[in-house]
Amino acid sequence: AAVANEYFVGAINRVGVEELGPNDFYGTSYFVDPEAQFVGEVASDKETELVVRDLDMAKLREVRDRWQFYRDRRPDAYEPLTAP
């Protein structure tokens, strides 16, 4: 997750080895807040877990007000790139 991505991010991964190949999945699923800080503990790297977290949606406004990426954007500068 990037610093000040302005979103909550849930990163998921299973654990163990699949029957169809030698893929060893390392688990450690997690959630990060809009400032890339973990929300709660990271999941196990050995045991299957269901990760559930309460996400503070007020944090979105707080980060967006502080970083101002939306305020400072210039849609006119990239409008030709998005035209049909």
Backbone as CSV, one residue per row, in Angstrom:
resi,resn,N_x,N_y,N_z,CA_x,CA_y,CA_z,C_x,C_y,C_z
1,ALA,0.828,-1.179,0.000,0.000,0.000,0.000,0.871,1.241,0.000
2,ALA,0.433,2.220,-0.665,1.180,3.467,-0.750,0.786,4.396,0.388
3,VAL,1.662,5.280,0.742,1.359,6.289,1.749,0.295,7.217,1.176
4,ALA,-0.711,7.519,1.971,-1.799,8.421,1.577,-2.466,7.972,0.290
5,ASN,-2.823,6.698,0.199,-3.537,6.229,-0.977,-4.989,6.682,-0.968
6,GLU,-5.424,7.248,0.140,-6.761,7.795,0.345,-7.877,6.754,0.334
7,TYR,-7.524,5.491,0.501,-8.490,4.404,0.564,-8.031,3.394,1.609
8,PHE,-8.973,2.600,2.069,-8.609,1.421,2.841,-8.272,0.330,1.834
9,VAL,-7.294,-0.488,2.151,-6.898,-1.576,1.270,-6.898,-2.876,2.061
10,GLY,-7.518,-3.896,1.496,-7.483,-5.227,2.067,-6.617,-6.106,1.183
11,ALA,-5.533,-6.626,1.715,-4.637,-7.512,0.965,-4.854,-8.932,1.464
12,ILE,-5.229,-9.815,0.561,-5.562,-11.175,0.969,-4.604,-12.184,0.335
13,ASN,-4.345,-13.241,1.061,-3.533,-14.338,0.557,-3.823,-15.568,1.398
14,ARG,-3.921,-16.692,0.759,-4.168,-17.935,1.490,-2.847,-18.515,1.998
15,VAL,-2.943,-19.579,2.747,-1.751,-20.237,3.291,-1.676,-21.668,2.763
16,GLY,-0.484,-22.226,2.786,-0.297,-23.629,2.437,0.174,-23.860,1.019
17,VAL,0.162,-25.141,0.639,0.623,-25.567,-0.680,-0.555,-26.182,-1.426
18,GLU,-0.706,-25.821,-2.699,-1.783,-26.378,-3.508,-1.420,-27.755,-4.029
19,GLU,-2.438,-28.558,-4.288,-2.224,-29.883,-4.858,-1.736,-29.807,-6.298
20,LEU,-2.064,-28.732,-7.006,-1.754,-28.625,-8.435,-0.348,-28.119,-8.726
21,GLY,0.422,-27.825,-7.735,1.761,-27.325,-7.985,2.489,-27.010,-6.697
22,PRO,3.736,-26.623,-6.812,4.560,-26.376,-5.637,4.423,-24.960,-5.058
23,ASN,3.310,-24.310,-5.333,3.116,-22.949,-4.835,2.900,-22.954,-3.327
24,ASP,3.752,-22.263,-2.623,3.630,-22.143,-1.173,3.095,-20.756,-0.874
25,PHE,1.850,-20.662,-0.431,1.215,-19.381,-0.172,1.514,-18.934,1.254
26,TYR,1.920,-17.709,1.404,2.464,-17.230,2.682,1.469,-16.524,3.588
27,GLY,0.192,-16.426,3.196,-0.808,-15.842,4.091,-0.547,-14.389,4.424
28,THR,-0.625,-14.060,5.686,-0.443,-12.709,6.232,-1.366,-11.672,5.595
29,SER,-2.633,-12.027,5.423,-3.612,-11.065,4.938,-3.715,-9.907,5.914
30,TYR,-4.109,-8.741,5.409,-4.194,-7.572,6.288,-5.047,-6.476,5.668
31,PHE,-5.407,-5.507,6.494,-6.031,-4.262,6.058,-5.109,-3.118,6.435
32,VAL,-5.035,-2.106,5.579,-4.335,-0.871,5.919,-5.292,0.296,5.736
33,ASP,-5.060,1.342,6.522,-5.904,2.535,6.444,-5.392,3.457,5.333
34,PRO,-6.026,4.603,5.123,-5.622,5.512,4.051,-4.202,6.066,4.184
35,GLU,-3.577,5.855,5.341,-2.193,6.292,5.514,-1.230,5.112,5.561
36,ALA,-1.697,3.960,5.065,-0.899,2.735,4.965,-0.475,2.181,6.327
37,GLN,-1.291,2.413,7.351,-1.047,1.844,8.679,-1.937,0.615,8.846
38,PHE,-1.379,-0.473,9.378,-2.177,-1.673,9.586,-3.374,-1.374,10.478
39,VAL,-4.508,-1.960,10.125,-5.718,-1.905,10.943,-5.797,-3.264,11.629
40,GLY,-5.457,-3.318,12.892,-5.411,-4.584,13.613,-4.165,-5.373,13.258
41,GLU,-4.168,-6.624,13.671,-3.021,-7.495,13.456,-3.050,-8.100,12.055
42,VAL,-1.884,-8.457,11.554,-1.757,-9.174,10.287,-2.107,-10.634,10.549
43,ALA,-2.762,-11.287,9.580,-3.175,-12.690,9.753,-1.969,-13.628,9.780
44,SER,-2.236,-14.833,10.182,-1.207,-15.867,10.304,-0.561,-16.200,8.965
45,ASP,0.676,-16.650,9.021,1.347,-17.133,7.813,1.306,-18.664,7.747
46,LYS,0.612,-19.291,8.718,0.551,-20.761,8.765,-0.874,-21.323,8.836
47,GLU,-1.774,-20.604,9.480,-3.145,-21.084,9.691,-4.142,-20.266,8.876
48,THR,-5.188,-20.937,8.375,-6.263,-20.244,7.675,-7.025,-19.389,8.680
49,GLU,-7.261,-18.134,8.325,-7.991,-17.221,9.205,-8.962,-16.377,8.395
50,LEU,-10.034,-15.968,9.030,-10.935,-14.979,8.487,-10.579,-13.663,9.158
51,VAL,-10.215,-12.655,8.378,-9.810,-11.358,8.920,-10.978,-10.391,8.778
52,VAL,-11.456,-9.875,9.899,-12.558,-8.917,9.929,-12.083,-7.714,10.727
53,ARG,-12.247,-6.534,10.171,-11.815,-5.311,10.860,-12.903,-4.246,10.753
54,ASP,-13.027,-3.438,11.800,-13.864,-2.245,11.750,-13.025,-1.146,11.108
55,LEU,-13.565,-0.513,10.072,-12.848,0.545,9.364,-13.490,1.885,9.682
56,ASP,-12.707,2.819,10.149,-13.179,4.149,10.529,-13.281,5.021,9.276
57,MET,-14.481,5.124,8.723,-14.676,5.866,7.476,-14.394,7.367,7.627
58,ALA,-14.423,7.880,8.853,-14.076,9.293,9.071,-12.610,9.542,8.726
59,LYS,-11.799,8.493,8.786,-10.379,8.613,8.446,-10.196,9.010,6.982
60,LEU,-11.114,8.600,6.118,-11.037,8.979,4.706,-11.083,10.498,4.548
61,ARG,-12.052,11.129,5.181,-12.198,12.583,5.081,-10.986,13.280,5.692
62,GLU,-10.537,12.793,6.822,-9.378,13.381,7.496,-8.146,13.383,6.579
63,VAL,-7.875,12.261,5.959,-6.702,12.157,5.076,-6.902,12.995,3.810
64,ARG,-8.085,12.958,3.230,-8.339,13.742,2.007,-8.258,15.235,2.273
65,ASP,-8.709,15.675,3.437,-8.594,17.094,3.781,-7.140,17.503,3.978
66,ARG,-6.347,16.613,4.523,-4.937,16.921,4.781,-4.096,16.893,3.506
67,TRP,-4.293,15.889,2.636,-3.436,15.725,1.461,-3.920,16.508,0.247
68,GLN,-5.185,16.726,0.107,-5.752,17.587,-0.944,-5.443,17.156,-2.373
69,PHE,-5.303,15.871,-2.617,-5.065,15.407,-3.984,-6.239,15.741,-4.898
70,TYR,-7.464,15.598,-4.407,-8.623,15.906,-5.236,-8.724,17.399,-5.518
71,ARG,-8.419,18.219,-4.546,-8.491,19.667,-4.728,-7.496,20.137,-5.783
72,ASP,-6.306,19.569,-5.773,-5.242,20.031,-6.651,-5.181,19.342,-8.008
73,ARG,-6.086,18.431,-8.270,-6.024,17.745,-9.563,-6.393,18.689,-10.705
74,ARG,-5.945,18.381,-11.886,-6.171,19.215,-13.069,-6.765,18.375,-14.195
75,PRO,-8.067,18.088,-14.144,-8.673,17.256,-15.181,-8.469,17.824,-16.580
76,ASP,-8.395,19.137,-16.690,-8.195,19.743,-18.017,-6.845,19.327,-18.617
77,ALA,-5.870,19.015,-17.781,-4.547,18.634,-18.269,-4.539,17.231,-18.879
78,TYR,-5.441,16.361,-18.441,-5.452,15.009,-18.997,-6.734,14.684,-19.753
79,GLU,-7.604,15.670,-19.958,-8.846,15.455,-20.689,-8.617,14.845,-22.074
80,PRO,-7.631,15.303,-22.850,-7.416,14.701,-24.175,-7.090,13.197,-24.093
81,LEU,-6.470,12.757,-23.009,-6.136,11.344,-22.867,-7.363,10.476,-22.613
82,THR,-8.423,11.064,-22.074,-9.608,10.289,-21.734,-10.748,10.489,-22.726
83,ALA,-10.540,11.327,-23.726,-11.587,11.565,-24.740,-11.795,10.318,-25.582
84,PRO,-13.052,10.052,-25.974,-13.329,8.859,-26.819,-12.712,8.970,-28.201
